[in-house]
Amino acid sequence: MLTGAGVSTDSGIPDFRGPNGVWTKNPDAQKLFDIDAYLGDPEVRHRSWLARRRNPAWGAEPNAAHLSLVELEGRGALRALVTQNIDRLHQKAGSSPDLVLELHGNMVEVVCTACGTGSLTQDALDRVDAGEADPRCLACGGIVKTATVMFGQPLDPTVLDAATQAAADCEWFVAVGTSLRVHPAAGLCDVAVRNGARLAIVNADPTPYDHLAARVVREPIGTALSALLAELVP
Ligand SMILES: [Zn+2]
């Protein structure tokens, strides 16, 4: 299972790349997600903290799509839940943390770019609320960022390896709410098909992998996903 931004839009979290996406509307916002711009410019960091504070994901609740994956796991039919989302809604819905592979990291934790010390984003945001423009690492004074993968940063090889192994070892590889245009996430479809899995795609818009898929569903994810899963795993 691979999930993307489309799985969280019903929870009120905007899709960055979609037609109404944050980046599509405001290309300058992309700077906030670029590691070089972030490390090199205190102003970019300050804007990033303010953006993190007002991220709609903080108050978001899981939706029907998240819950249908919890149900699939309960039936013992979920090999892994690879996600491009950083919002932690799969875990909040009740998916086992052990099964969730966060390809792009998460926004709930922060990490120091100098010494690697981790802590909670909420603690850093409290410091922003208290007046700090750019809260630094309490251990070493280094620049702190959320534990997400920014543009210009590699994916965590351990997470990517586990995702690749799962893709190579499944009957159905289901890609939900992802445009399948961002690599290496999209390449997991190739891995799955090459190893004999059938590919199912649930997404509002066409993807570059539709021609490889045994099933393509374009209906709203909330209802379509649970219907599809009931059909694939009776
Ligand atoms: Zn540090």
XYZ file of C-alpha atoms and ligand atoms in Angstrom:
235
model
C 0.000 0.000 0.000
C 1.259 3.437 -0.957
C -0.631 6.542 0.156
C -0.168 10.141 -0.926
C -1.615 13.585 -0.302
C -5.024 12.665 -1.745
C -5.644 10.397 1.241
C -5.450 13.373 3.629
C -7.380 16.004 1.656
C -10.684 14.767 3.153
C -9.111 15.550 6.541
C -8.678 19.184 5.478
C -4.983 18.999 4.594
C -4.258 20.602 1.208
C -2.436 18.752 -1.543
C 0.750 20.702 -2.288
C 1.008 19.630 -5.896
C -2.612 19.309 -6.983
C -4.478 21.922 -9.040
C -5.434 23.795 -5.861
C -2.157 23.019 -4.156
C -0.140 25.407 -2.073
C 2.840 25.233 -4.431
C 0.717 25.565 -7.535
C -0.834 28.750 -6.169
C 2.334 30.197 -4.679
C 5.615 28.909 -6.129
C 7.530 31.049 -3.618
C 6.185 28.768 -0.871
C 8.413 26.037 -2.305
C 11.426 27.808 -0.800
C 10.195 26.778 2.641
C 10.745 23.162 1.640
C 14.221 23.539 0.134
C 17.036 22.480 2.443
C 19.616 24.930 1.055
C 17.271 27.905 1.327
C 16.301 26.773 4.821
C 19.846 26.356 6.131
C 21.109 29.498 4.430
C 18.453 32.064 5.322
C 17.125 32.849 8.824
C 14.152 34.617 7.237
C 13.144 31.412 5.425
C 13.406 29.538 8.737
C 11.257 32.084 10.516
C 8.610 31.856 7.786
C 8.827 28.050 8.017
C 8.116 28.061 11.755
C 5.122 30.319 11.238
C 3.877 28.023 8.449
C 4.356 24.969 10.669
C 2.376 26.605 13.444
C -0.640 27.199 11.203
C -0.445 23.843 9.398
C -4.023 22.512 9.238
C -2.662 19.025 9.985
C -2.385 19.857 13.720
C -6.128 19.752 14.218
C -6.886 17.173 11.533
C -8.705 13.912 12.172
C -8.330 10.723 10.144
C -10.990 10.096 7.496
C -12.679 7.059 5.953
C -9.625 6.202 3.838
C -7.348 6.010 6.886
C -9.905 3.882 8.713
C -10.296 1.445 5.826
C -6.544 0.750 6.052
C -6.836 0.094 9.784
C -9.586 -2.374 8.928
C -7.423 -4.019 6.254
C -4.646 -4.468 8.786
C -7.148 -6.009 11.213
C -7.916 -8.613 8.580
C -4.201 -9.469 8.420
C -3.997 -8.358 4.796
C -1.675 -5.359 5.033
C 2.011 -6.057 4.367
C 3.137 -2.451 4.786
C 1.701 1.040 4.673
C 4.140 3.201 2.753
C 3.132 6.852 2.869
C 4.320 10.093 1.343
C 2.311 11.969 3.964
C 3.983 13.613 6.944
C 0.818 14.215 8.971
C 0.831 11.028 11.114
C -2.880 10.495 10.411
C -2.406 6.779 9.668
C -1.051 6.243 13.171
C -3.704 8.525 14.651
C -6.360 6.389 12.920
C -4.926 3.278 14.550
C -2.536 1.770 11.997
C 0.387 0.033 13.727
C 3.441 2.303 13.761
C 5.485 -0.779 12.827
C 3.648 -1.069 9.506
C 3.779 2.600 8.550
C 6.814 3.597 6.488
C 7.039 7.377 6.264
C 9.005 7.989 3.067
C 9.032 11.748 3.553
C 9.390 11.737 7.328
C 6.973 13.400 9.730
C 6.082 16.871 10.980
C 5.451 15.896 14.601
C 9.131 15.643 15.466
C 12.024 18.012 14.895
C 15.670 17.169 14.490
C 18.856 19.226 14.854
C 20.714 19.486 11.528
C 24.046 19.709 13.389
C 23.964 17.062 16.138
C 20.879 15.017 15.260
C 19.106 15.541 18.591
C 15.382 14.991 18.213
C 12.456 16.501 20.080
C 8.824 17.400 19.572
C 7.749 20.029 17.058
C 5.166 21.258 19.558
C 7.933 22.211 21.998
C 9.683 24.221 19.294
C 6.395 25.904 18.348
C 5.864 26.862 21.990
C 9.209 28.636 21.824
C 8.102 30.417 18.639
C 4.929 31.484 20.443
C 7.114 32.796 23.273
C 8.930 35.053 20.809
C 11.842 33.074 19.347
C 12.088 33.678 15.595
C 14.203 30.603 14.894
C 14.394 28.179 17.847
C 17.809 26.514 17.922
C 18.904 23.128 19.259
C 18.991 23.200 23.058
C 21.934 20.769 23.049
C 24.286 22.439 20.570
C 22.710 25.607 19.160
C 22.396 24.089 15.676
C 19.627 24.762 13.166
C 16.489 22.723 13.855
C 14.002 21.471 11.265
C 11.032 19.132 11.223
C 11.857 15.456 10.669
C 10.595 15.724 7.100
C 12.494 15.173 3.866
C 12.991 18.534 2.186
C 13.861 19.144 -1.442
C 17.564 18.513 -1.798
C 17.607 15.878 0.956
C 17.854 12.123 0.376
C 15.214 9.746 1.700
C 16.095 7.671 4.760
C 17.699 4.581 3.186
C 16.345 2.270 5.921
C 12.781 3.379 5.252
C 13.241 3.211 1.487
C 14.735 -0.294 1.715
C 11.823 -1.535 3.820
C 9.340 0.008 1.379
C 11.130 -1.568 -1.581
C 11.109 -4.981 0.097
C 7.397 -4.699 0.821
C 6.688 -3.681 -2.784
C 8.636 -6.711 -3.998
C 6.690 -9.007 -1.689
C 2.966 -8.358 -2.136
C 0.052 -9.672 -4.190
C -1.541 -6.303 -4.812
C 0.291 -2.999 -4.730
C -2.369 -0.337 -4.138
C -1.405 3.305 -4.748
C -3.943 5.749 -3.317
C -4.163 9.516 -3.629
C -0.746 9.962 -5.169
C 0.082 11.488 -8.535
C 2.933 8.938 -8.877
C 5.148 11.697 -10.268
C 7.578 11.922 -7.342
C 10.455 9.459 -7.243
C 11.570 7.225 -5.697
C 8.057 6.716 -4.254
C 6.504 6.217 -7.695
C 9.211 3.712 -8.618
C 7.799 1.338 -5.995
C 5.071 0.588 -8.563
C 7.769 -0.654 -10.962
C 9.298 -2.807 -8.225
C 5.922 -4.344 -7.401
C 4.959 -5.105 -10.995
C 8.420 -6.454 -11.827
C 8.060 -8.899 -8.928
C 4.685 -10.169 -10.026
C 2.284 -8.010 -8.004
C -0.830 -6.564 -9.547
C -1.111 -2.798 -9.385
C -4.256 -0.895 -8.384
C -4.429 2.898 -8.539
C -7.012 5.070 -6.802
C -6.527 8.711 -7.750
C -8.630 11.613 -9.000
C -6.326 12.311 -11.937
C -4.490 10.084 -14.429
C -1.002 8.919 -13.394
C 2.029 7.815 -15.446
C 1.456 4.259 -14.152
C -2.164 3.790 -15.212
C -1.136 1.684 -18.219
C 0.583 -0.831 -15.908
C -2.366 -1.111 -13.536
C -4.807 -4.002 -13.339
C -7.324 -1.631 -11.715
C -7.671 2.139 -12.035
C -10.307 3.868 -9.876
C -11.075 7.560 -10.239
C -13.904 7.907 -7.741
C -13.580 9.842 -4.460
C -11.080 8.043 -2.238
C -13.193 8.022 0.916
C -15.733 5.621 -0.535
C -13.762 4.062 -3.394
C -10.899 2.715 -1.290
C -12.931 0.642 1.120
C -15.007 -0.769 -1.790
C -11.847 -1.678 -3.695
C -10.194 -3.297 -0.678
C -13.313 -5.345 0.052
C -13.152 -6.554 -3.528
C -9.413 -7.338 -3.610
C -9.374 -9.007 -0.182
C -12.809 -10.631 0.173
Zn 22.064 20.035 18.016
